PDB file of C-alpha atoms in Angstrom:
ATOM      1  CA  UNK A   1       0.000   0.000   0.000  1.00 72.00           C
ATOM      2  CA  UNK A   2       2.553   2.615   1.103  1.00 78.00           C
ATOM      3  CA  UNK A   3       4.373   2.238  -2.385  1.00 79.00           C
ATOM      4  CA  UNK A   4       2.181   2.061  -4.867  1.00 84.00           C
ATOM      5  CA  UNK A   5       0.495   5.157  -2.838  1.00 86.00           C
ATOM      6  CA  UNK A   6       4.086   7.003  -2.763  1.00 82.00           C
ATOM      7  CA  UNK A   7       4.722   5.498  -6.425  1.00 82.00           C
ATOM      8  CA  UNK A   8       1.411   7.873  -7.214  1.00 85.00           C
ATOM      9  CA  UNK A   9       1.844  10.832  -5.303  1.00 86.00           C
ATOM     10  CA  UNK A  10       5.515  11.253  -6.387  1.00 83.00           C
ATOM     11  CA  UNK A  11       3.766  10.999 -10.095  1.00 84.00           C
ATOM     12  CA  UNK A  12       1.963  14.173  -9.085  1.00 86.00           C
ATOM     13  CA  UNK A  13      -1.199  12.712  -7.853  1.00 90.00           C
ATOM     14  CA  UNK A  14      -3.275  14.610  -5.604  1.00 92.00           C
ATOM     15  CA  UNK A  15      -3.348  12.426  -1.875  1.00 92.00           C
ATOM     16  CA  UNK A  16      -6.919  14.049  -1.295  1.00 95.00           C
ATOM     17  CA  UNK A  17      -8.268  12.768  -4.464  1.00 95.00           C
ATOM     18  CA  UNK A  18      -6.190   9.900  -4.109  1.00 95.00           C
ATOM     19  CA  UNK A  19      -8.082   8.926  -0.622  1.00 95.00           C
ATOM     20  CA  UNK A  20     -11.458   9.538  -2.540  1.00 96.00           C
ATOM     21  CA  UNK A  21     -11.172   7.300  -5.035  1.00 95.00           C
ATOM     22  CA  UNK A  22      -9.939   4.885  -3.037  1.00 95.00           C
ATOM     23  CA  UNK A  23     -12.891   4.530  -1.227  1.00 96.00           C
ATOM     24  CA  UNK A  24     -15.101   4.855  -3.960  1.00 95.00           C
ATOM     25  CA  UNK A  25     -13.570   1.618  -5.255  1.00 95.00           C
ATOM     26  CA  UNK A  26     -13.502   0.051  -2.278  1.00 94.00           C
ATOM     27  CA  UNK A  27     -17.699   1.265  -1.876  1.00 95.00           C
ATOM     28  CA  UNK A  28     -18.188   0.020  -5.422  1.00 94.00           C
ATOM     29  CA  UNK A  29     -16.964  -3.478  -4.504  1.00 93.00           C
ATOM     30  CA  UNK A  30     -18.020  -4.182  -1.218  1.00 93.00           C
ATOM     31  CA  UNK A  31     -21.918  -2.863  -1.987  1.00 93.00           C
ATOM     32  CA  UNK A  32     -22.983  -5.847  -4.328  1.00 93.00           C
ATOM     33  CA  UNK A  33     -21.478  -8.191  -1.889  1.00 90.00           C
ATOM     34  CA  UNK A  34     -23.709  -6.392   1.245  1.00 90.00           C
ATOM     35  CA  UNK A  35     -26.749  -6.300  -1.267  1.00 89.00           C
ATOM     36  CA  UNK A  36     -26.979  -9.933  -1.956  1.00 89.00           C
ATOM     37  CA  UNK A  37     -25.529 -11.637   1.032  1.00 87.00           C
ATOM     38  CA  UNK A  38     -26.723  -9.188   4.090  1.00 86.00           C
ATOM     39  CA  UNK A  39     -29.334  -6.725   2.808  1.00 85.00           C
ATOM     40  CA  UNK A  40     -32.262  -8.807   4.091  1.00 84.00           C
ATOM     41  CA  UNK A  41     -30.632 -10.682   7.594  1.00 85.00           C
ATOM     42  CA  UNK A  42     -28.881  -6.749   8.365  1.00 86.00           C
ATOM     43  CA  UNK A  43     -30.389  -5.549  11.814  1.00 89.00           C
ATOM     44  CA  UNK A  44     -32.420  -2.210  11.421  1.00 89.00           C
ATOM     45  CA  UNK A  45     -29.620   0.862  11.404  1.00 89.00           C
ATOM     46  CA  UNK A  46     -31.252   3.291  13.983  1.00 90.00           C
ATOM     47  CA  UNK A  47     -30.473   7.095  13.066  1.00 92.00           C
ATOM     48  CA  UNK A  48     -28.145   7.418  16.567  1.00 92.00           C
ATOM     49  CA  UNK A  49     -26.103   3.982  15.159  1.00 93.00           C
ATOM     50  CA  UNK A  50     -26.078   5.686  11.900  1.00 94.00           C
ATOM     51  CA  UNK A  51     -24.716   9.277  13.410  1.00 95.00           C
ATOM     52  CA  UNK A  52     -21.952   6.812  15.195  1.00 94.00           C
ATOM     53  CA  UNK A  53     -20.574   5.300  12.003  1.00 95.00           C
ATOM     54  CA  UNK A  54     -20.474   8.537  10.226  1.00 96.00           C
ATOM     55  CA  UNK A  55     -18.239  10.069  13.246  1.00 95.00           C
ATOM     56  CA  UNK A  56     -16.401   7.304  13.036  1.00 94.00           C
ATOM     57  CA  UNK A  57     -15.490   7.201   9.502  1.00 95.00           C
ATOM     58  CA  UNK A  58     -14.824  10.690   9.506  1.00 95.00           C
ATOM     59  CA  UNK A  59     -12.425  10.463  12.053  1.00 92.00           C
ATOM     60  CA  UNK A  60     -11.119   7.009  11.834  1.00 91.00           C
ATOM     61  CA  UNK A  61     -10.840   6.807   7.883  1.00 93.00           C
ATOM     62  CA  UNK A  62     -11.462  10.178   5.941  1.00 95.00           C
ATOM     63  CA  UNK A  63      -8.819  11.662   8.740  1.00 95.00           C
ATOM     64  CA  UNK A  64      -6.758   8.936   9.264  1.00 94.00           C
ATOM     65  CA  UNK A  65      -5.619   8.281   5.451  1.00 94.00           C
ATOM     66  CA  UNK A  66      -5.626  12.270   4.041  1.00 95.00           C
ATOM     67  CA  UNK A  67      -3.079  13.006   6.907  1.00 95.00           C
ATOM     68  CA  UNK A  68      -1.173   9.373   5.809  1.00 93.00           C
ATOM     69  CA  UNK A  69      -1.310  10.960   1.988  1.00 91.00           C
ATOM     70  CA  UNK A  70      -0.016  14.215   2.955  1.00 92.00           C
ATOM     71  CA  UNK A  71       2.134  12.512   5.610  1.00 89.00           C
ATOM     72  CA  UNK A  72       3.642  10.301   2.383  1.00 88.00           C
ATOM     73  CA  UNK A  73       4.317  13.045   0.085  1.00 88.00           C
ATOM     74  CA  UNK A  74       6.753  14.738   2.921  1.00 86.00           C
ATOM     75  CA  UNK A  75       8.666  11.077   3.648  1.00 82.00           C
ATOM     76  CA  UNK A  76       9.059   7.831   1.894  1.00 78.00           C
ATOM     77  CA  UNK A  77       7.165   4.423   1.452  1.00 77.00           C
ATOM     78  CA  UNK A  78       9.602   2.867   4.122  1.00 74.00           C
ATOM     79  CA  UNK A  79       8.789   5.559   6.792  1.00 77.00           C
ATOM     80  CA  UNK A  80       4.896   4.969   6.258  1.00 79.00           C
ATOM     81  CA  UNK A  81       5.734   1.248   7.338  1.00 79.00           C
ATOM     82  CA  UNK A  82       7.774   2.121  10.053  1.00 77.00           C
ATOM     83  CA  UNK A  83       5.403   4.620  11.613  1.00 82.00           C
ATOM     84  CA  UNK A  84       2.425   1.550  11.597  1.00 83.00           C
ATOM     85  CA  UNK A  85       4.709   0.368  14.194  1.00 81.00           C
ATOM     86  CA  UNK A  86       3.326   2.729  16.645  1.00 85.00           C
ATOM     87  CA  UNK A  87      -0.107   1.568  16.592  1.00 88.00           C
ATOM     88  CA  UNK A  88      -0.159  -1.885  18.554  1.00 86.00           C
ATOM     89  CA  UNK A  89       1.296   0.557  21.242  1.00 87.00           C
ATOM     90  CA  UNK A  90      -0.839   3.286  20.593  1.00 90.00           C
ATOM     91  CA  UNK A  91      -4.130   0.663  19.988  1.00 89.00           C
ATOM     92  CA  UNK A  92      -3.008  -1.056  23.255  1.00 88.00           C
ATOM     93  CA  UNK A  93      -3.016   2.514  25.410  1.00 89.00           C
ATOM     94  CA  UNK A  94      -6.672   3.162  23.641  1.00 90.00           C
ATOM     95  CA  UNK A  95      -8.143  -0.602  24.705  1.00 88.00           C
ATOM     96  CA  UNK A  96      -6.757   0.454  28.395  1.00 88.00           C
ATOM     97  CA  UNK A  97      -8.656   3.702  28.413  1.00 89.00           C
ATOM     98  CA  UNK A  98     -11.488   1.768  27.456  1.00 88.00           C
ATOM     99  CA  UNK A  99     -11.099  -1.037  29.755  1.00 84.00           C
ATOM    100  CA  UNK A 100     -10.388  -3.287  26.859  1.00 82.00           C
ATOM    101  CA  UNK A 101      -7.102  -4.232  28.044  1.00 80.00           C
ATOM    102  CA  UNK A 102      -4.875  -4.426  31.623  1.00 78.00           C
ATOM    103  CA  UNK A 103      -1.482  -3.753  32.360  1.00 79.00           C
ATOM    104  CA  UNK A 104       0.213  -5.651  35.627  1.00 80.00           C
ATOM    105  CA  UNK A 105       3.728  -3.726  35.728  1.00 75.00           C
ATOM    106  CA  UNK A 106       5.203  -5.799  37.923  1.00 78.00           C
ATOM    107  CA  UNK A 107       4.018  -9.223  36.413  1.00 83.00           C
ATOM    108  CA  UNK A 108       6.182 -10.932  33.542  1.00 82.00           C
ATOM    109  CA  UNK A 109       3.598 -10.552  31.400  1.00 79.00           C
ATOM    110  CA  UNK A 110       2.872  -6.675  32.105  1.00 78.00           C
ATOM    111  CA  UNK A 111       6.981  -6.703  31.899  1.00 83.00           C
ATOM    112  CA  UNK A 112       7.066  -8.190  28.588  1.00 81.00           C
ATOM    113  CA  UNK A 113       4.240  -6.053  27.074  1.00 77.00           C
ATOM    114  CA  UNK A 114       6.350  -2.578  28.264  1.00 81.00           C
ATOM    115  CA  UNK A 115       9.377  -4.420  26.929  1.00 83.00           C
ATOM    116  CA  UNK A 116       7.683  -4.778  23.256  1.00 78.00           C
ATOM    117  CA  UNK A 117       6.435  -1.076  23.275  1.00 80.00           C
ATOM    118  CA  UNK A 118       9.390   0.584  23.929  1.00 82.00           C
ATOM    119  CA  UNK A 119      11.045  -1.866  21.583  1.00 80.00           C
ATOM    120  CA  UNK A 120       8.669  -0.280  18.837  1.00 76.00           C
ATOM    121  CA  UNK A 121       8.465   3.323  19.735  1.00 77.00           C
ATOM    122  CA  UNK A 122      12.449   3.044  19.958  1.00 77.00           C
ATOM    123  CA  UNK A 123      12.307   1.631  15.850  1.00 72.00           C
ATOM    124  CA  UNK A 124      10.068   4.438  15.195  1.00 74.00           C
ATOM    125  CA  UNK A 125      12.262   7.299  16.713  1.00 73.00           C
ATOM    126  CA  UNK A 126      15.722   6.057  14.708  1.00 72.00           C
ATOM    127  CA  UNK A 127      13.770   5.638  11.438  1.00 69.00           C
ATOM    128  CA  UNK A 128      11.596   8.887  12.072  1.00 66.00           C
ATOM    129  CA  UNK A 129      14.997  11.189  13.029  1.00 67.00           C
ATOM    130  CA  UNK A 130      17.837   9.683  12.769  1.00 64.00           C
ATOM    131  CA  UNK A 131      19.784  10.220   9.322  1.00 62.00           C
ATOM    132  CA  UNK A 132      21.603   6.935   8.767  1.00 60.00           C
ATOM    133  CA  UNK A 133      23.621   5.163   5.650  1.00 62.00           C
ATOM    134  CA  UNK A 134      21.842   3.924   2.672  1.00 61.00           C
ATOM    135  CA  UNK A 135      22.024   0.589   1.165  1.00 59.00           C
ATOM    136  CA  UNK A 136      20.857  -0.541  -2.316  1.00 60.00           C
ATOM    137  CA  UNK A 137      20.829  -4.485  -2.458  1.00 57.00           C
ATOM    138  CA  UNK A 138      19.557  -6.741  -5.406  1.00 55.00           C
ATOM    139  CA  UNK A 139      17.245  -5.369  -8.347  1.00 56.00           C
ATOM    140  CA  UNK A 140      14.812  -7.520 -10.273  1.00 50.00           C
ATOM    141  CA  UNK A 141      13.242  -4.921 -12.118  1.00 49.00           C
ATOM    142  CA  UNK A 142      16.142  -3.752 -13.995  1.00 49.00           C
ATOM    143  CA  UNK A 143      14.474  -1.374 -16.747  1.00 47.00           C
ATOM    144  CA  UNK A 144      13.320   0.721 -13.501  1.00 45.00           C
ATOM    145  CA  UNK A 145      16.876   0.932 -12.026  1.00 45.00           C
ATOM    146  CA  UNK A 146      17.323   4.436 -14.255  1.00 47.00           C
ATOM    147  CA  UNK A 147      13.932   5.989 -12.632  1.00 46.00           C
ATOM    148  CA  UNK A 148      15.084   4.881  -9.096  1.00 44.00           C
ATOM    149  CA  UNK A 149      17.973   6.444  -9.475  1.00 47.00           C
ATOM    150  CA  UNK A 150      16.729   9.615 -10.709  1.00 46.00           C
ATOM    151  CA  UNK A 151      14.158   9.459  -7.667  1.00 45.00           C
ATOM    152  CA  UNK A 152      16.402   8.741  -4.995  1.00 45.00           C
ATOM    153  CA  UNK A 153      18.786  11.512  -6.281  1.00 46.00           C
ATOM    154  CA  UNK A 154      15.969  13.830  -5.545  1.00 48.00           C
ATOM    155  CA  UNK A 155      15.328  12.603  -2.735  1.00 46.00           C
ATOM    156  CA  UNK A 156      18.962  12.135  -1.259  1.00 42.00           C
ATOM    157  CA  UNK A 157      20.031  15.562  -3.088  1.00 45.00           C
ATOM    158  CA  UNK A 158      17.554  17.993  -2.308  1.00 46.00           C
ATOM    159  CA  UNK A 159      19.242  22.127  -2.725  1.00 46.00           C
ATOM    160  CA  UNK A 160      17.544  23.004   0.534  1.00 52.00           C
ATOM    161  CA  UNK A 161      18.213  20.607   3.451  1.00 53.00           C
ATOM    162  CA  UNK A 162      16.983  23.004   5.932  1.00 55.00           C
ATOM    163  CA  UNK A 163      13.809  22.673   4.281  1.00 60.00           C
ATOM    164  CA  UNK A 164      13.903  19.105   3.339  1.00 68.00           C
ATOM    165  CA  UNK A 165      14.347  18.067   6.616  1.00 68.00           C
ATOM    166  CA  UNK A 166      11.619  20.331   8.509  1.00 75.00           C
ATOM    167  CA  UNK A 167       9.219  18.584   5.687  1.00 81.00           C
ATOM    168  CA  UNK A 168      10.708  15.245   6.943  1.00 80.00           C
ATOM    169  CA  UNK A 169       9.418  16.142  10.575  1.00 81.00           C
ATOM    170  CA  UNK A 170       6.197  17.580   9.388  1.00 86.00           C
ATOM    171  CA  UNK A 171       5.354  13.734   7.804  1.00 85.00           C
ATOM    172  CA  UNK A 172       6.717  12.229  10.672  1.00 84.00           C
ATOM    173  CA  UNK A 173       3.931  14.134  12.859  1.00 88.00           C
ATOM    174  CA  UNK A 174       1.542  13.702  10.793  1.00 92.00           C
ATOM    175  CA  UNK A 175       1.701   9.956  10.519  1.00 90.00           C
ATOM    176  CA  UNK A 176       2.043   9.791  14.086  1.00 89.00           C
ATOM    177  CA  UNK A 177      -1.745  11.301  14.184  1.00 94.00           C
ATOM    178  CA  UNK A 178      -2.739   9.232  11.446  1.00 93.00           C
ATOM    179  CA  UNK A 179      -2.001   6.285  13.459  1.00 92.00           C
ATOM    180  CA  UNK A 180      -3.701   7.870  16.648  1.00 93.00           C
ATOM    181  CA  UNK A 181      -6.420   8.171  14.673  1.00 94.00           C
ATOM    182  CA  UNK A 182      -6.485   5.061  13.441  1.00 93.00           C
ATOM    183  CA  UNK A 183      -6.464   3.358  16.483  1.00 92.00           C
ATOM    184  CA  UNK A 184      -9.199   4.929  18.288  1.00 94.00           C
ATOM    185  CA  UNK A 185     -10.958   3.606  15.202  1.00 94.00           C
ATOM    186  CA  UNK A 186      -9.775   0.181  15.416  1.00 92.00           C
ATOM    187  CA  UNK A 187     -11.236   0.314  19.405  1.00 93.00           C
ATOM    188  CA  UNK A 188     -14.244   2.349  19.062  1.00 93.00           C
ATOM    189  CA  UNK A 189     -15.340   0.366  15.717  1.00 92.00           C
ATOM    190  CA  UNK A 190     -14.815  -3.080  17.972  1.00 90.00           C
ATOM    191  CA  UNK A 191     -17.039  -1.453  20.314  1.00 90.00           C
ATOM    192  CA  UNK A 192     -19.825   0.178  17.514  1.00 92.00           C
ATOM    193  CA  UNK A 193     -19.917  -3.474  15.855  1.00 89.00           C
ATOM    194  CA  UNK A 194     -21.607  -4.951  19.205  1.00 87.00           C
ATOM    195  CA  UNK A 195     -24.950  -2.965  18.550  1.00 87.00           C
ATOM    196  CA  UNK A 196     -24.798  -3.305  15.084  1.00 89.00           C
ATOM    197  CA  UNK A 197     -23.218  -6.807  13.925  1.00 87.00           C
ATOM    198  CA  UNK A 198     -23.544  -7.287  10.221  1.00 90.00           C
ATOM    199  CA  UNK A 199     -19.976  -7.401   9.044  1.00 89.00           C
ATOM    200  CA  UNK A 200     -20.182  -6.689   5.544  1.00 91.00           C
ATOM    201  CA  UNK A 201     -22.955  -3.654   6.013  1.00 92.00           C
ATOM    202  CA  UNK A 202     -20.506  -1.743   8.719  1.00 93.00           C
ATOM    203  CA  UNK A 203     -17.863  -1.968   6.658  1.00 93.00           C
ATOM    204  CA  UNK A 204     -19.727  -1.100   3.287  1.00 94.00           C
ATOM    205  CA  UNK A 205     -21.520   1.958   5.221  1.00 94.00           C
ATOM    206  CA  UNK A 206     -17.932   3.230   6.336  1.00 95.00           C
ATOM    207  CA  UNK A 207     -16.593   3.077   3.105  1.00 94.00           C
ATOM    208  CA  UNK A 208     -19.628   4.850   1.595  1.00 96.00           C
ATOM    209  CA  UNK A 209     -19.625   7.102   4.152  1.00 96.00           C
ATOM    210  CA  UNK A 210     -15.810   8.371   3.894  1.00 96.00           C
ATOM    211  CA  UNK A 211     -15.996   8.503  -0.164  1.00 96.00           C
ATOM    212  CA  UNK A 212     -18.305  11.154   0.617  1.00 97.00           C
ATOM    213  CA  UNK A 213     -16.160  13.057   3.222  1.00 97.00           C
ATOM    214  CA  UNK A 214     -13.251  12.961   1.396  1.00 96.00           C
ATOM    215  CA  UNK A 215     -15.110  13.982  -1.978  1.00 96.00           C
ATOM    216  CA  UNK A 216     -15.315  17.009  -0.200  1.00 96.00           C
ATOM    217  CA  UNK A 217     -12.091  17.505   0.892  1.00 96.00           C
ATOM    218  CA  UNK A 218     -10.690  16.309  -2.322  1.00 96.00           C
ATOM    219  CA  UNK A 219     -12.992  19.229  -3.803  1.00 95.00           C
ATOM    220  CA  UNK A 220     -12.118  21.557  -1.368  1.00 94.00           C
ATOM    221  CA  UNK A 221      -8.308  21.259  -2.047  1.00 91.00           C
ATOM    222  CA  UNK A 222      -8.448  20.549  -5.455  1.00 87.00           C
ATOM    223  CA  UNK A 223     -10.498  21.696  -8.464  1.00 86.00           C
ATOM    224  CA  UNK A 224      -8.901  21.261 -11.454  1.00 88.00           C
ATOM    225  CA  UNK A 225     -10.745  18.653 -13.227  1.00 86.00           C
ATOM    226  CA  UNK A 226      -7.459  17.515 -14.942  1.00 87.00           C
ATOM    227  CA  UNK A 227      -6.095  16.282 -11.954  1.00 88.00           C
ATOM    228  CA  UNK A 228      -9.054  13.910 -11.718  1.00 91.00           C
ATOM    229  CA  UNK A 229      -8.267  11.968 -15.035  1.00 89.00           C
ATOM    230  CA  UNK A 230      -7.469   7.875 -14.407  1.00 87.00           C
ATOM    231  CA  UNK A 231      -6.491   7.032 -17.089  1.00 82.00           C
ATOM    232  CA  UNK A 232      -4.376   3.071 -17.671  1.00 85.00           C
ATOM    233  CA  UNK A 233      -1.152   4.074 -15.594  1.00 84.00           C
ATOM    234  CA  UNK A 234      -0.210   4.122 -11.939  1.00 87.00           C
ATOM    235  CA  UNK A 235      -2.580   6.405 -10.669  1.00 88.00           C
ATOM    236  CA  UNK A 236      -5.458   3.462 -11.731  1.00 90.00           C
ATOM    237  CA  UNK A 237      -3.603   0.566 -10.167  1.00 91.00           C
ATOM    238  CA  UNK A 238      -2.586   2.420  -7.124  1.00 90.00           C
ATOM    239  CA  UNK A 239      -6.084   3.357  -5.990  1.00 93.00           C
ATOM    240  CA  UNK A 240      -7.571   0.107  -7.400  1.00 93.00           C
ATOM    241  CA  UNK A 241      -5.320  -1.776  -5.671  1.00 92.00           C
ATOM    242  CA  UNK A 242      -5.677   0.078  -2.165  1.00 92.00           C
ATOM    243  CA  UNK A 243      -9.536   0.934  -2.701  1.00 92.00           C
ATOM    244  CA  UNK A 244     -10.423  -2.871  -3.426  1.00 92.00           C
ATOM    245  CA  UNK A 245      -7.882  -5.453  -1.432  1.00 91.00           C
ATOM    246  CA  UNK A 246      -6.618  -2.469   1.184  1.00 89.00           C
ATOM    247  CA  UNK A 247      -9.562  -1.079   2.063  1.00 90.00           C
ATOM    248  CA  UNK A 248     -12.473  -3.357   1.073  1.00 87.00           C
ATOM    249  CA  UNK A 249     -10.540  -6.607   1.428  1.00 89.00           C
ATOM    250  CA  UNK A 250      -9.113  -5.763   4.750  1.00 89.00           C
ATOM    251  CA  UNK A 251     -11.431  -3.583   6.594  1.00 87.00           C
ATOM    252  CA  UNK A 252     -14.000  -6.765   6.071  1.00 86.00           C
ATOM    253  CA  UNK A 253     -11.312  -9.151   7.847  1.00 88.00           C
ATOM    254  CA  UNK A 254     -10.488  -6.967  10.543  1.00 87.00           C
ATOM    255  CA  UNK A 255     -14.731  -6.609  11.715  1.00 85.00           C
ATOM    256  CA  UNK A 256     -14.569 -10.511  11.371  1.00 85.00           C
ATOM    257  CA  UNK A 257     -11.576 -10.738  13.651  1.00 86.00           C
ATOM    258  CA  UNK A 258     -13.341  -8.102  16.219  1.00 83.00           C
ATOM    259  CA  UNK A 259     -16.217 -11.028  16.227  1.00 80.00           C
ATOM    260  CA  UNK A 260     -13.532 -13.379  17.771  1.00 82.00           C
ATOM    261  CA  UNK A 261     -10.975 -11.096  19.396  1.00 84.00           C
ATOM    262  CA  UNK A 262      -9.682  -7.397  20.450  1.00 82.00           C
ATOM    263  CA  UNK A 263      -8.294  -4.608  18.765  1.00 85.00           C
ATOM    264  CA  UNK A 264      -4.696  -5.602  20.341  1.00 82.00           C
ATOM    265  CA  UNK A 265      -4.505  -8.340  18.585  1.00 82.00           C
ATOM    266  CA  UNK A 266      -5.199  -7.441  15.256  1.00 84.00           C
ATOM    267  CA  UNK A 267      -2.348  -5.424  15.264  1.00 84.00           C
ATOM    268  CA  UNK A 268      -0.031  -7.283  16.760  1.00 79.00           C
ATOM    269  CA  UNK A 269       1.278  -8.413  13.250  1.00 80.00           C
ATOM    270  CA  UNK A 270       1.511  -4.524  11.938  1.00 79.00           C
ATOM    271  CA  UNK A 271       5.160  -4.380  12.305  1.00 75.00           C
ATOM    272  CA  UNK A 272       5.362  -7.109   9.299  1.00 78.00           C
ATOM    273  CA  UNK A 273       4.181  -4.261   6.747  1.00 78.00           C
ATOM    274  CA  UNK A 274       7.755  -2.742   7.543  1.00 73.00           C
ATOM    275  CA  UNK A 275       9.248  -5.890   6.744  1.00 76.00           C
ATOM    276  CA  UNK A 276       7.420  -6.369   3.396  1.00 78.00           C
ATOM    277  CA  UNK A 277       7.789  -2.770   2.557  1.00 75.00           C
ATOM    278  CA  UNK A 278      11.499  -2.886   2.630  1.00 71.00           C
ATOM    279  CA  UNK A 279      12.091  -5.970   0.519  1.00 75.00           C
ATOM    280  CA  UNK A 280       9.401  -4.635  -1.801  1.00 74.00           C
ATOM    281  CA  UNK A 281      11.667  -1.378  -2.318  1.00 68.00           C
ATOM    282  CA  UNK A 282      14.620  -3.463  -2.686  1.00 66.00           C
ATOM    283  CA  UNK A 283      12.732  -5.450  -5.709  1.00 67.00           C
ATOM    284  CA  UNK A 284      12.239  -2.690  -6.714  1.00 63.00           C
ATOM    285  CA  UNK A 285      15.594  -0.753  -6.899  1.00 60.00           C
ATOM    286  CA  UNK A 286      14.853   1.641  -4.218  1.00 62.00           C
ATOM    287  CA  UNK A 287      17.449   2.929  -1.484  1.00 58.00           C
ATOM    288  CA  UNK A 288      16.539   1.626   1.926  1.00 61.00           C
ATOM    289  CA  UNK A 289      17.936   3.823   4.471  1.00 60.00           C
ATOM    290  CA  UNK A 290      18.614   3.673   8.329  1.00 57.00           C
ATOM    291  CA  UNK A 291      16.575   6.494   9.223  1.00 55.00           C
ATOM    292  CA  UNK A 292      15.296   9.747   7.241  1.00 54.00           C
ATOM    293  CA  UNK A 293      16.264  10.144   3.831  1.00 51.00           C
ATOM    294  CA  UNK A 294      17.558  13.944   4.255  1.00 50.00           C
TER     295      UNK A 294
END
């Protein structure tokens, strides 16, 4: 997600319209699915339920990925993964202030649980500040190994550092409150699903619900109508991709998993992405750094 979403903002696509059609795609393919398999077993959505999910996809989803968009154009794909390492510890913090989860400091367990978060927050702070080597390793994609290069030389080689690296801290912050963001959604959508239970409809109404939102910021910040154009070239498979499997795909797992267990524990695995996201980049003939690019 984080480089094909980088991949089209460095292209010069707009992250608010970006976020918009992503959802749209993700509304467009999840609504025949509600239609025909939950339309007539749904329980009855009650205007207060209904006030509820729009909050929360405002907050949880419109917010969440237009300051990850903006927070992407600043940084690189690499730092997007890195920063999802925050949220099992920021999740975790949310499910305590809603009683969701305990913490027994002087248990092994309550040990080992402090033990992982710093662990994380301390991977986040080198990657997010500290300006380390780079390292290029094996390249499958050769006839992109010209483009990297050119990319990564802007990146690496950017006339104002000064600049550069205040825009490097402005992304950093705001994919740290991305990820707050997200994570109160992950909790308060666990606890939203309880009164209304139909998987597939929450998730469909969320997704409808922040295509609208972010239509209107997308408007808002944006109203050229060339810059809406898809046409067959990254832009297309970037917000397929994310709007579809991403969004659709994935937000649809993660209410089946609240059915069976908490918010902590569906993001336990987050730190993977990082992992992925890395060898990804090196596929694909991309620097990876230790730490900020500039």
């Amino acid at each position: 997600m984080f480089l094909l979403s980088k991949a089209a903002f460095d292209g010069g696509f707009n992250s608010y319209i970006f976020v918009f059609y992503r959802q749209a795609f993700a509304t467009v393919a999840l609504a025949p699915l509600a239609f025909f398999l939950e339309w007539k077993h749904a329980p009855p959505l009650f205007l207060p339920t209904f006030c509820k999910i729009f909050v929360l996809s405002l907050c949880g989803i419109t917010l969440s990925l237009n300051l990850t968009g903006v927070g992407l154009r600043y940084t690189s794909a690499n730092l997007g993964a890195a920063s999802s390492n925050a949220v099992p510890v920021i999740t975790f913090f949310v499910a305590l202030l809603f009683g969701m989860e305990t913490l027994k400091v002087k248990t092994r367990t309550g040990m080992a649980k402090l033990a992982g978060m710093v662990i994380c927050l301390g991977g986040v702070a080198v990657l997010a500040f500290y300006k380390g080597p780079h390292f290029k390793f094996f390249c499958l994609f050769k006839h992109l190994h010209r483009q990297s290069q050119y990319l990564s030389s802007q990146q690496l080689h950017h006339p104002d550092s000064t600049s550069s690296h205040r825009s490097w801290v402005k992304g950093c912050f705001l994919m740290l409150f991305s990820n707050v963001a997200f994570s109160f959604w992950l909790v308060i959508q666990a606890i939203l699903m309880k009164s209304y239970p139909s998987k597939l409809m929450f998730t469909t109404l969320q997704c409808f619900l922040s295509s609208i939102q972010s239509l209107v910021v997308a408007v808002a910040a944006e109203r050229n109508l060339q810059e809406w154009k898809l046409g067959w070239n990254m832009r297309l498979f970037a917000v397929a991709y994310c709007g579809v499997v991403v969004t659709g795909v994935t937000y649809y797992l993660q209410a089946w998993i609240f059915e069976k267990k908490d918010p902590v524990f569906l993001v336990v695995p987050t730190p993977l992405t990082f992992i992925f996201t890395m060898l990804c980049s090196a596929l694909l003939c991309d620097s990876i750094a230790v730490g900020r690019y500039a």
